Amino acid sequence: MTGFKPRDWNSHAPYIAPGYKSTLLRGPTKPLVAIKPGLSEGTGPVFARAVVRDLDWDLTKNGCVNGAPIGERIVVHGRVMDGDGRPVPNTVIEVWQANASGRYVHKVDQHNAPLDPNFRGSGRCMSDENGNYVFYTIKPGAYPWGNHFNAWRPNHIHLSLFGPGFATRLVTQMYFPGDPLLDLDPIFLGTPDEDARNRLVAKFLIDKTEEGFALGYQFDIVLRGRFATPMED
Amino acid sequence: MSYGETPSQTVGPYFAYGLTPVQYGYDFTDLANFVVAGPDAKGEHIRVMGQVFDGDGVLVSDAMIEIWQADEAGQYSSEPVSMDNAGFRGLGRCGTGTDADNRFVFHTVKPGVVADAAAPFINVTVFMRGMLTHAFTRLYFSDESDANGTCAVLQSVPADRRDTLIAARNDTPTGPEYRFDIYMQGDRETVFFDV
Ligand SMILES: [Fe+2]
């Protein structure tokens, strides 16, 4: 059986989330048509370890031109698992983010905050055989956006994962604990269930913090699980 | 012990230098691009293209489309995706921000029929700013109407909406092209699946 358990919609935002204005014209409005997952959803791309090159998982180094990036160095540890706690090994995690002043390298970002010549803000890593991953970066800054008057995105890192099948695809954002902007952010609040959206907030851990070098955070990622076989029940 | 799923969040407007860096001209490698099947792949070489429209009928210039498909023999690859663009890769990813007409364009081969299906199709995933969760759809082929008529998934779609899943074939001097426009809302809203 290659199928995955149904998506738990209680853990996700509705397509139309009125506080986040762009959803009003971009989210589908008609009910989704349910299909029984088959081969096309149970299979998915797999990647060789070689797609992660030496510096891809270190954003503090992979954009350096003539020095080191400005900002607070952090290390993000996490485990990719399914809803039953089974590790998801060998899955690529693509990451991208703003620099310490809240500016993206992206050409259409017009925010009046400085670019950092030594920070690109994108990279990737891969979970190991136990589902664990790690990457180094600079803590991203908050930035304004046009959703409403005085709208600011909380500090966040974008992450993209395939997981073991096409149906487990996940694009998400990792937030930081204690950020006062979280309670004001329509994207974070777009997930109505409070327990669910709090899973988007990383934990600060002193024992993952590297003495004299970088603050440590833990961000575990839970993808949909496979159907258990009768033997496992 | 069971764990709740990590919520999906929008890909946002600034995904390009992370997810589609080569297409958009950033100094980083990509995992996937417009080449789903390179020149060495077996099968009928085709292009798949389309535009994405919002609820006001306005072209979306910051969407990202991913496709996942079987090869010409109807097999999904279980091998690592090849990082040269020569053979069959099965995976494609394209943003709508670099084409003058904001199209996504993929170079691929027409897939064969997979073992548990009745008609050939391509899985299509839509991401964009303004979508907190991506949406899954399927591209079927206009020149497969007999097979399409026996496909259980297609037949489970309300009859008046089936057309939204059929890509129209156009034989051009540079090869066959299938057009698959995606409407997020409105009378022609594309059928999206709960996969
Ligand atoms: Fe962002």
Short mmCIF file of C-alpha atoms and ligand atoms in Angstrom, two decimals:
data_model
loop_
_atom_site.label_atom_id
_atom_site.label_comp_id
_atom_site.label_asym_id
_atom_site.label_seq_id
_atom_site.Cartn_x
_atom_site.Cartn_y
_atom_site.Cartn_z
CA MET A 1 0.00 0.00 0.00
CA THR A 2 1.54 3.24 -1.10
CA GLY A 3 -1.21 5.52 0.16
CA PHE A 4 -0.91 8.28 2.70
CA LYS A 5 -3.37 9.14 5.41
CA PRO A 6 -5.69 11.97 4.40
CA ARG A 7 -4.45 15.47 4.91
CA ASP A 8 -5.55 16.70 8.37
CA TRP A 9 -7.31 19.89 7.32
CA ASN A 10 -7.61 20.95 10.96
CA SER A 11 -3.84 21.48 10.88
CA HIS A 12 -3.96 23.77 7.86
CA ALA A 13 -5.42 27.10 6.85
CA PRO A 14 -8.53 27.35 4.66
CA TYR A 15 -7.84 28.51 1.08
CA ILE A 16 -9.79 31.70 1.75
CA ALA A 17 -8.45 33.31 4.95
CA PRO A 18 -10.00 36.81 4.91
CA GLY A 19 -7.36 38.41 7.16
CA TYR A 20 -4.75 37.58 4.50
CA LYS A 21 -6.13 39.63 1.63
CA SER A 22 -4.41 37.94 -1.31
CA THR A 23 -6.24 34.71 -0.51
CA LEU A 24 -9.55 36.32 -1.50
CA LEU A 25 -8.83 36.18 -5.24
CA ARG A 26 -6.29 33.38 -5.28
CA GLY A 27 -7.67 30.57 -3.16
CA PRO A 28 -9.94 27.99 -4.82
CA THR A 29 -13.58 28.49 -3.80
CA LYS A 30 -15.20 25.28 -5.00
CA PRO A 31 -14.97 22.13 -2.87
CA LEU A 32 -11.95 19.93 -3.54
CA VAL A 33 -12.71 16.66 -5.32
CA ALA A 34 -11.49 13.77 -3.17
CA ILE A 35 -9.44 11.10 -4.90
CA LYS A 36 -8.17 7.89 -3.48
CA PRO A 37 -4.39 8.20 -3.44
CA GLY A 38 -2.75 5.92 -5.98
CA LEU A 39 0.65 5.44 -7.54
CA SER A 40 0.90 9.03 -8.67
CA GLU A 41 0.44 10.44 -5.19
CA GLY A 42 2.32 7.69 -3.35
CA THR A 43 5.46 8.14 -5.42
CA GLY A 44 7.59 11.25 -5.50
CA PRO A 45 10.99 12.59 -6.43
CA VAL A 46 14.01 11.31 -4.56
CA PHE A 47 17.33 13.09 -4.57
CA ALA A 48 20.93 11.98 -4.32
CA ARG A 49 22.92 13.33 -1.35
CA ALA A 50 25.09 15.15 -3.89
CA VAL A 51 22.35 17.75 -4.47
CA VAL A 52 23.43 19.23 -1.14
CA ARG A 53 26.87 20.69 -1.70
CA ASP A 54 29.30 21.66 1.08
CA LEU A 55 28.06 25.16 1.79
CA ASP A 56 24.43 24.73 0.80
CA TRP A 57 23.44 24.10 4.41
CA ASP A 58 25.42 27.03 5.78
CA LEU A 59 23.78 30.33 4.79
CA THR A 60 26.33 32.19 6.93
CA LYS A 61 28.94 31.17 4.35
CA ASN A 62 27.25 30.38 1.05
CA GLY A 63 26.73 33.99 0.01
CA CYS A 64 30.00 35.48 1.19
CA VAL A 65 31.76 37.80 -1.24
CA ASN A 66 34.16 39.90 0.83
CA GLY A 67 33.37 39.07 4.45
CA ALA A 68 30.77 37.54 6.72
CA PRO A 69 27.08 38.47 6.79
CA ILE A 70 25.79 40.91 9.39
CA GLY A 71 23.44 39.56 12.05
CA GLU A 72 22.93 37.00 14.74
CA ARG A 73 24.21 33.52 13.77
CA ILE A 74 21.80 30.70 14.51
CA VAL A 75 21.79 26.95 14.02
CA VAL A 76 18.48 25.21 13.28
CA HIS A 77 18.16 21.56 14.21
CA GLY A 78 15.08 19.46 13.58
CA ARG A 79 13.63 16.10 12.83
CA VAL A 80 11.35 15.31 9.90
CA MET A 81 8.81 12.67 10.86
CA ASP A 82 5.34 11.45 10.04
CA GLY A 83 2.28 11.66 12.25
CA ASP A 84 3.21 8.38 13.93
CA GLY A 85 6.63 9.68 14.87
CA ARG A 86 8.45 7.61 12.25
CA PRO A 87 11.48 9.43 10.84
CA VAL A 88 11.38 10.69 7.26
CA PRO A 89 14.94 10.06 6.07
CA ASN A 90 16.82 11.49 3.09
CA THR A 91 14.38 14.23 2.26
CA VAL A 92 15.60 17.55 0.89
CA ILE A 93 14.71 20.70 2.82
CA GLU A 94 15.00 23.88 0.78
CA VAL A 95 15.25 27.10 2.81
CA TRP A 96 15.09 30.79 1.97
CA GLN A 97 14.72 33.93 4.02
CA ALA A 98 15.29 37.66 4.42
CA ASN A 99 18.60 38.98 5.75
CA ALA A 100 19.09 40.39 9.27
CA SER A 101 17.55 43.71 8.28
CA GLY A 102 14.44 42.15 6.76
CA ARG A 103 15.42 42.45 3.09
CA TYR A 104 15.19 39.66 0.51
CA VAL A 105 17.69 39.27 -2.29
CA HIS A 106 14.67 38.82 -4.59
CA LYS A 107 14.65 41.53 -7.27
CA VAL A 108 11.03 42.54 -6.65
CA ASP A 109 11.55 43.17 -2.91
CA GLN A 110 11.41 46.98 -2.70
CA HIS A 111 11.68 47.25 1.09
CA ASN A 112 13.94 50.15 2.01
CA ALA A 113 16.36 48.13 4.12
CA PRO A 114 19.91 47.30 3.10
CA LEU A 115 20.95 44.23 1.18
CA ASP A 116 23.90 42.39 2.69
CA PRO A 117 26.58 41.73 0.08
CA ASN A 118 27.60 38.62 2.00
CA PHE A 119 24.20 37.03 2.42
CA ARG A 120 22.05 35.42 -0.28
CA GLY A 121 19.58 33.77 2.07
CA SER A 122 18.90 30.49 0.29
CA GLY A 123 20.21 26.99 0.71
CA ARG A 124 19.25 23.40 1.29
CA CYS A 125 19.98 20.44 3.50
CA MET A 126 18.83 16.81 3.69
CA SER A 127 17.50 14.78 6.58
CA ASP A 128 19.73 11.87 7.64
CA GLU A 129 18.65 8.24 8.12
CA ASN A 130 16.96 9.22 11.41
CA GLY A 131 15.13 12.18 9.90
CA ASN A 132 17.42 14.74 11.53
CA TYR A 133 18.57 17.86 9.72
CA VAL A 134 20.61 20.94 10.52
CA PHE A 135 21.44 24.22 8.84
CA TYR A 136 23.22 27.41 9.86
CA THR A 137 21.99 30.86 9.04
CA ILE A 138 21.51 34.44 10.23
CA LYS A 139 18.35 35.27 12.16
CA PRO A 140 16.08 36.98 9.61
CA GLY A 141 14.65 40.42 10.33
CA ALA A 142 10.98 41.45 10.29
CA TYR A 143 9.76 43.26 7.20
CA PRO A 144 6.71 45.34 6.25
CA TRP A 145 4.16 44.17 3.69
CA GLY A 146 1.10 45.65 2.09
CA ASN A 147 -1.67 43.55 3.56
CA HIS A 148 -2.98 46.30 5.84
CA PHE A 149 -1.78 49.52 7.49
CA ASN A 150 1.44 48.96 9.44
CA ALA A 151 1.59 45.25 8.58
CA TRP A 152 4.87 43.53 9.48
CA ARG A 153 5.82 39.90 8.96
CA PRO A 154 7.30 38.26 12.05
CA ASN A 155 10.83 36.87 11.72
CA HIS A 156 10.54 33.69 9.68
CA ILE A 157 12.41 31.19 7.54
CA HIS A 158 10.67 29.58 4.53
CA LEU A 159 11.08 25.81 4.17
CA SER A 160 10.06 23.46 1.35
CA LEU A 161 10.01 19.64 1.61
CA PHE A 162 8.93 16.79 -0.65
CA GLY A 163 8.75 13.98 1.88
CA PRO A 164 8.34 10.39 0.71
CA GLY A 165 5.59 11.03 -1.85
CA PHE A 166 3.96 13.65 -4.02
CA ALA A 167 1.09 13.81 -1.49
CA THR A 168 3.42 14.74 1.40
CA ARG A 169 4.65 17.94 -0.26
CA LEU A 170 4.92 20.75 2.27
CA VAL A 171 5.91 24.39 2.03
CA THR A 172 5.91 26.10 5.40
CA GLN A 173 7.49 28.83 7.51
CA MET A 174 9.41 28.57 10.77
CA TYR A 175 8.88 31.34 13.33
CA PHE A 176 10.77 32.36 16.47
CA PRO A 177 9.51 32.08 20.05
CA GLY A 178 8.35 35.22 21.80
CA ASP A 179 7.91 37.28 18.63
CA PRO A 180 5.27 39.97 19.40
CA LEU A 181 4.31 40.13 15.70
CA LEU A 182 2.98 36.56 15.68
CA ASP A 183 -0.36 37.53 17.21
CA LEU A 184 -0.78 40.23 14.55
CA ASP A 185 0.24 38.24 11.47
CA PRO A 186 -2.60 37.07 9.19
CA ILE A 187 -0.36 34.41 7.60
CA PHE A 188 0.55 32.82 10.94
CA LEU A 189 -3.03 33.30 12.18
CA GLY A 190 -4.36 31.85 8.90
CA THR A 191 -4.17 28.44 10.57
CA PRO A 192 -7.23 28.73 12.82
CA ASP A 193 -6.27 26.01 15.28
CA GLU A 194 -3.97 27.49 17.93
CA ASP A 195 -2.19 24.23 18.75
CA ALA A 196 -1.57 23.61 15.08
CA ARG A 197 -0.11 27.05 14.34
CA ASN A 198 2.06 26.94 17.44
CA ARG A 199 3.82 23.98 15.80
CA LEU A 200 5.27 26.61 13.43
CA VAL A 201 7.22 28.23 16.26
CA ALA A 202 10.72 26.85 16.81
CA LYS A 203 12.03 26.22 20.32
CA PHE A 204 15.12 27.95 21.61
CA LEU A 205 17.46 25.38 23.17
CA ILE A 206 20.53 26.28 25.15
CA ASP A 207 21.96 22.80 24.64
CA LYS A 208 21.82 23.24 20.85
CA THR A 209 23.43 26.65 21.24
CA GLU A 210 27.10 26.64 20.25
CA GLU A 211 29.38 28.28 22.80
CA GLY A 212 30.65 31.58 21.48
CA PHE A 213 29.17 31.01 18.03
CA ALA A 214 25.43 30.58 17.38
CA LEU A 215 22.06 30.39 19.15
CA GLY A 216 20.37 27.00 18.78
CA TYR A 217 16.79 26.36 17.70
CA GLN A 218 14.81 23.15 17.22
CA PHE A 219 12.12 22.92 14.53
CA ASP A 220 10.56 19.50 14.04
CA ILE A 221 8.48 18.96 10.92
CA VAL A 222 5.57 16.51 10.79
CA LEU A 223 4.40 15.26 7.38
CA ARG A 224 1.41 13.07 6.63
CA GLY A 225 1.88 9.44 7.55
CA ARG A 226 1.42 6.30 5.49
CA PHE A 227 -1.46 3.98 6.12
CA ALA A 228 -0.45 1.41 8.70
CA THR A 229 -0.65 -2.14 7.42
CA PRO A 230 -2.90 -4.50 9.44
CA MET A 231 0.27 -6.14 10.80
CA GLU A 232 1.31 -2.91 12.44
CA ASP A 233 -2.04 -2.25 14.11
CA MET B 1 2.20 8.68 20.20
CA SER B 2 0.80 10.73 17.39
CA TYR B 3 2.00 14.11 16.18
CA GLY B 4 -0.03 16.82 14.47
CA GLU B 5 0.94 17.83 10.96
CA THR B 6 3.05 20.94 10.48
CA PRO B 7 0.74 23.53 8.91
CA SER B 8 1.34 24.62 5.35
CA GLN B 9 2.28 28.27 4.81
CA THR B 10 2.42 30.35 1.66
CA VAL B 11 5.46 30.19 -0.61
CA GLY B 12 5.20 34.01 -0.62
CA PRO B 13 6.33 36.41 -3.34
CA TYR B 14 10.08 35.88 -2.90
CA PHE B 15 10.62 32.17 -3.50
CA ALA B 16 12.64 32.51 -6.70
CA TYR B 17 16.20 32.74 -5.37
CA GLY B 18 15.56 29.66 -3.21
CA LEU B 19 13.35 27.40 -5.34
CA THR B 20 13.80 28.50 -8.96
CA PRO B 21 17.16 30.30 -8.87
CA VAL B 22 18.46 29.32 -12.29
CA GLN B 23 15.26 30.32 -14.08
CA TYR B 24 15.27 33.73 -12.39
CA GLY B 25 19.00 34.37 -12.70
CA TYR B 26 20.24 33.93 -9.13
CA ASP B 27 23.60 32.42 -8.27
CA PHE B 28 22.42 29.08 -6.86
CA THR B 29 21.73 25.62 -8.26
CA ASP B 30 18.22 24.23 -8.74
CA LEU B 31 16.69 20.87 -7.94
CA ALA B 32 14.10 21.06 -10.68
CA ASN B 33 13.33 23.30 -13.62
CA PHE B 34 11.38 23.40 -16.89
CA VAL B 35 13.05 20.25 -18.20
CA VAL B 36 10.99 17.25 -17.10
CA ALA B 37 12.40 15.11 -19.86
CA GLY B 38 15.55 16.02 -21.77
CA PRO B 39 16.43 15.13 -25.34
CA ASP B 40 17.62 11.61 -24.45
CA ALA B 41 14.28 10.58 -22.90
CA LYS B 42 12.20 8.02 -24.79
CA GLY B 43 8.72 8.90 -25.93
CA GLU B 44 6.86 11.65 -27.71
CA HIS B 45 8.48 14.96 -26.80
CA ILE B 46 5.92 17.62 -25.97
CA ARG B 47 5.67 21.01 -24.34
CA VAL B 48 3.16 21.73 -21.63
CA MET B 49 2.35 25.35 -21.02
CA GLY B 50 -0.27 27.63 -19.57
CA GLN B 51 -1.11 30.73 -17.63
CA VAL B 52 -2.57 31.17 -14.16
CA PHE B 53 -5.51 33.52 -13.52
CA ASP B 54 -6.89 34.89 -10.26
CA GLY B 55 -10.54 35.46 -9.39
CA ASP B 56 -10.62 38.76 -11.30
CA GLY B 57 -9.19 37.08 -14.39
CA VAL B 58 -5.86 38.82 -13.82
CA LEU B 59 -2.72 36.94 -14.87
CA VAL B 60 -0.69 35.69 -11.91
CA SER B 61 2.98 36.58 -12.36
CA ASP B 62 4.29 35.07 -9.12
CA ALA B 63 2.96 31.52 -9.13
CA MET B 64 5.14 28.43 -9.02
CA ILE B 65 3.98 25.27 -10.77
CA GLU B 66 5.39 21.81 -10.09
CA ILE B 67 4.70 18.69 -12.07
CA TRP B 68 5.35 15.03 -11.35
CA GLN B 69 4.73 12.42 -13.99
CA ALA B 70 5.39 8.91 -15.21
CA ASP B 71 7.71 8.21 -18.14
CA GLU B 72 6.51 7.13 -21.58
CA ALA B 73 6.13 3.56 -20.30
CA GLY B 74 3.86 4.63 -17.43
CA GLN B 75 6.51 4.18 -14.72
CA TYR B 76 7.21 6.67 -11.95
CA SER B 77 10.92 6.99 -11.37
CA SER B 78 12.21 5.68 -8.05
CA GLU B 79 15.77 6.66 -8.95
CA PRO B 80 17.26 9.93 -7.73
CA VAL B 81 16.23 12.81 -9.98
CA SER B 82 19.04 13.29 -12.45
CA MET B 83 20.75 16.66 -12.14
CA ASP B 84 21.65 16.96 -15.79
CA ASN B 85 18.87 17.90 -18.13
CA ALA B 86 19.54 15.12 -20.63
CA GLY B 87 17.22 12.23 -19.80
CA PHE B 88 13.91 11.63 -18.05
CA ARG B 89 13.57 13.41 -14.71
CA GLY B 90 9.85 13.19 -13.93
CA LEU B 91 9.87 16.35 -11.84
CA GLY B 92 9.44 19.89 -13.12
CA ARG B 93 9.23 23.29 -11.50
CA CYS B 94 8.60 26.61 -13.17
CA GLY B 95 7.69 30.10 -11.95
CA THR B 96 5.40 32.37 -13.98
CA GLY B 97 7.58 35.43 -13.50
CA THR B 98 10.14 35.18 -16.30
CA ASP B 99 8.08 34.58 -19.46
CA ALA B 100 6.86 37.72 -21.29
CA ASP B 101 3.31 36.33 -21.16
CA ASN B 102 3.69 34.95 -17.62
CA ARG B 103 3.38 31.41 -18.88
CA PHE B 104 4.85 28.31 -17.30
CA VAL B 105 6.43 26.12 -19.95
CA PHE B 106 7.69 22.56 -19.44
CA HIS B 107 9.61 20.36 -21.87
CA THR B 108 8.66 16.75 -21.31
CA VAL B 109 7.42 13.54 -22.90
CA LYS B 110 3.84 12.39 -22.97
CA PRO B 111 3.47 9.95 -20.06
CA GLY B 112 2.25 6.40 -20.51
CA VAL B 113 -0.73 5.07 -18.60
CA VAL B 114 0.28 4.04 -15.08
CA ALA B 115 -0.81 0.67 -13.68
CA ASP B 116 -3.68 1.91 -11.51
CA ALA B 117 -5.07 4.45 -13.98
CA ALA B 118 -6.98 4.32 -17.26
CA ALA B 119 -5.72 7.47 -18.97
CA PRO B 120 -2.40 9.29 -19.08
CA PHE B 121 -2.09 12.39 -16.92
CA ILE B 122 0.40 14.69 -15.22
CA ASN B 123 0.17 15.73 -11.56
CA VAL B 124 0.25 19.50 -11.23
CA THR B 125 0.77 21.44 -7.99
CA VAL B 126 0.08 25.16 -7.72
CA PHE B 127 1.85 27.44 -5.23
CA MET B 128 1.65 31.21 -4.92
CA ARG B 129 1.49 34.19 -2.64
CA GLY B 130 -2.11 34.22 -1.40
CA MET B 131 -2.30 30.44 -1.06
CA LEU B 132 -1.62 29.23 2.45
CA THR B 133 -1.81 25.66 1.19
CA HIS B 134 -0.79 24.49 -2.30
CA ALA B 135 -3.43 22.96 -4.55
CA PHE B 136 -3.22 19.66 -6.45
CA THR B 137 -4.70 19.21 -9.90
CA ARG B 138 -4.17 16.90 -12.89
CA LEU B 139 -3.52 17.56 -16.55
CA TYR B 140 -5.22 15.16 -18.99
CA PHE B 141 -4.69 15.16 -22.75
CA SER B 142 -7.25 16.30 -25.33
CA ASP B 143 -6.21 13.61 -27.82
CA GLU B 144 -7.01 10.82 -25.33
CA SER B 145 -10.77 11.25 -25.19
CA ASP B 146 -11.54 7.51 -25.23
CA ALA B 147 -9.16 6.80 -22.36
CA ASN B 148 -10.33 9.91 -20.54
CA GLY B 149 -13.89 8.57 -20.74
CA THR B 150 -12.88 5.49 -18.74
CA CYS B 151 -10.77 7.26 -16.11
CA ALA B 152 -12.47 6.89 -12.72
CA VAL B 153 -10.91 10.05 -11.31
CA LEU B 154 -11.99 12.16 -14.28
CA GLN B 155 -15.46 10.64 -14.22
CA SER B 156 -15.76 11.48 -10.50
CA VAL B 157 -15.45 15.16 -11.40
CA PRO B 158 -18.75 16.95 -12.13
CA ALA B 159 -19.28 16.72 -15.90
CA ASP B 160 -19.47 20.47 -16.42
CA ARG B 161 -16.05 20.95 -14.79
CA ARG B 162 -14.11 18.13 -16.48
CA ASP B 163 -12.93 20.42 -19.26
CA THR B 164 -10.82 22.37 -16.80
CA LEU B 165 -8.52 19.33 -16.58
CA ILE B 166 -8.08 18.70 -20.30
CA ALA B 167 -5.06 20.28 -21.95
CA ALA B 168 -5.66 21.15 -25.60
CA ARG B 169 -3.16 19.76 -28.10
CA ASN B 170 -1.73 22.06 -30.72
CA ASP B 171 0.72 20.66 -33.28
CA THR B 172 3.24 23.41 -33.98
CA PRO B 173 6.28 23.46 -36.30
CA THR B 174 8.44 22.93 -33.22
CA GLY B 175 6.45 19.99 -31.88
CA PRO B 176 3.25 19.22 -30.05
CA GLU B 177 2.21 21.65 -27.36
CA TYR B 178 -0.51 21.21 -24.76
CA ARG B 179 -2.15 24.25 -23.25
CA PHE B 180 -3.27 23.99 -19.62
CA ASP B 181 -4.51 27.27 -18.18
CA ILE B 182 -5.26 27.33 -14.48
CA TYR B 183 -8.17 29.38 -13.13
CA MET B 184 -8.09 29.79 -9.36
CA GLN B 185 -11.70 30.97 -9.15
CA GLY B 186 -14.76 31.83 -11.23
CA ASP B 187 -16.92 30.02 -13.79
CA ARG B 188 -13.92 28.19 -15.19
CA GLU B 189 -12.33 27.42 -11.81
CA THR B 190 -9.91 24.53 -12.26
CA VAL B 191 -10.83 21.36 -10.42
CA PHE B 192 -8.47 20.85 -7.47
CA PHE B 193 -8.17 17.54 -5.69
CA ASP B 194 -8.01 16.53 -2.07
CA VAL B 195 -5.16 14.08 -2.48
FE FE C 1 8.89 35.75 3.82
#
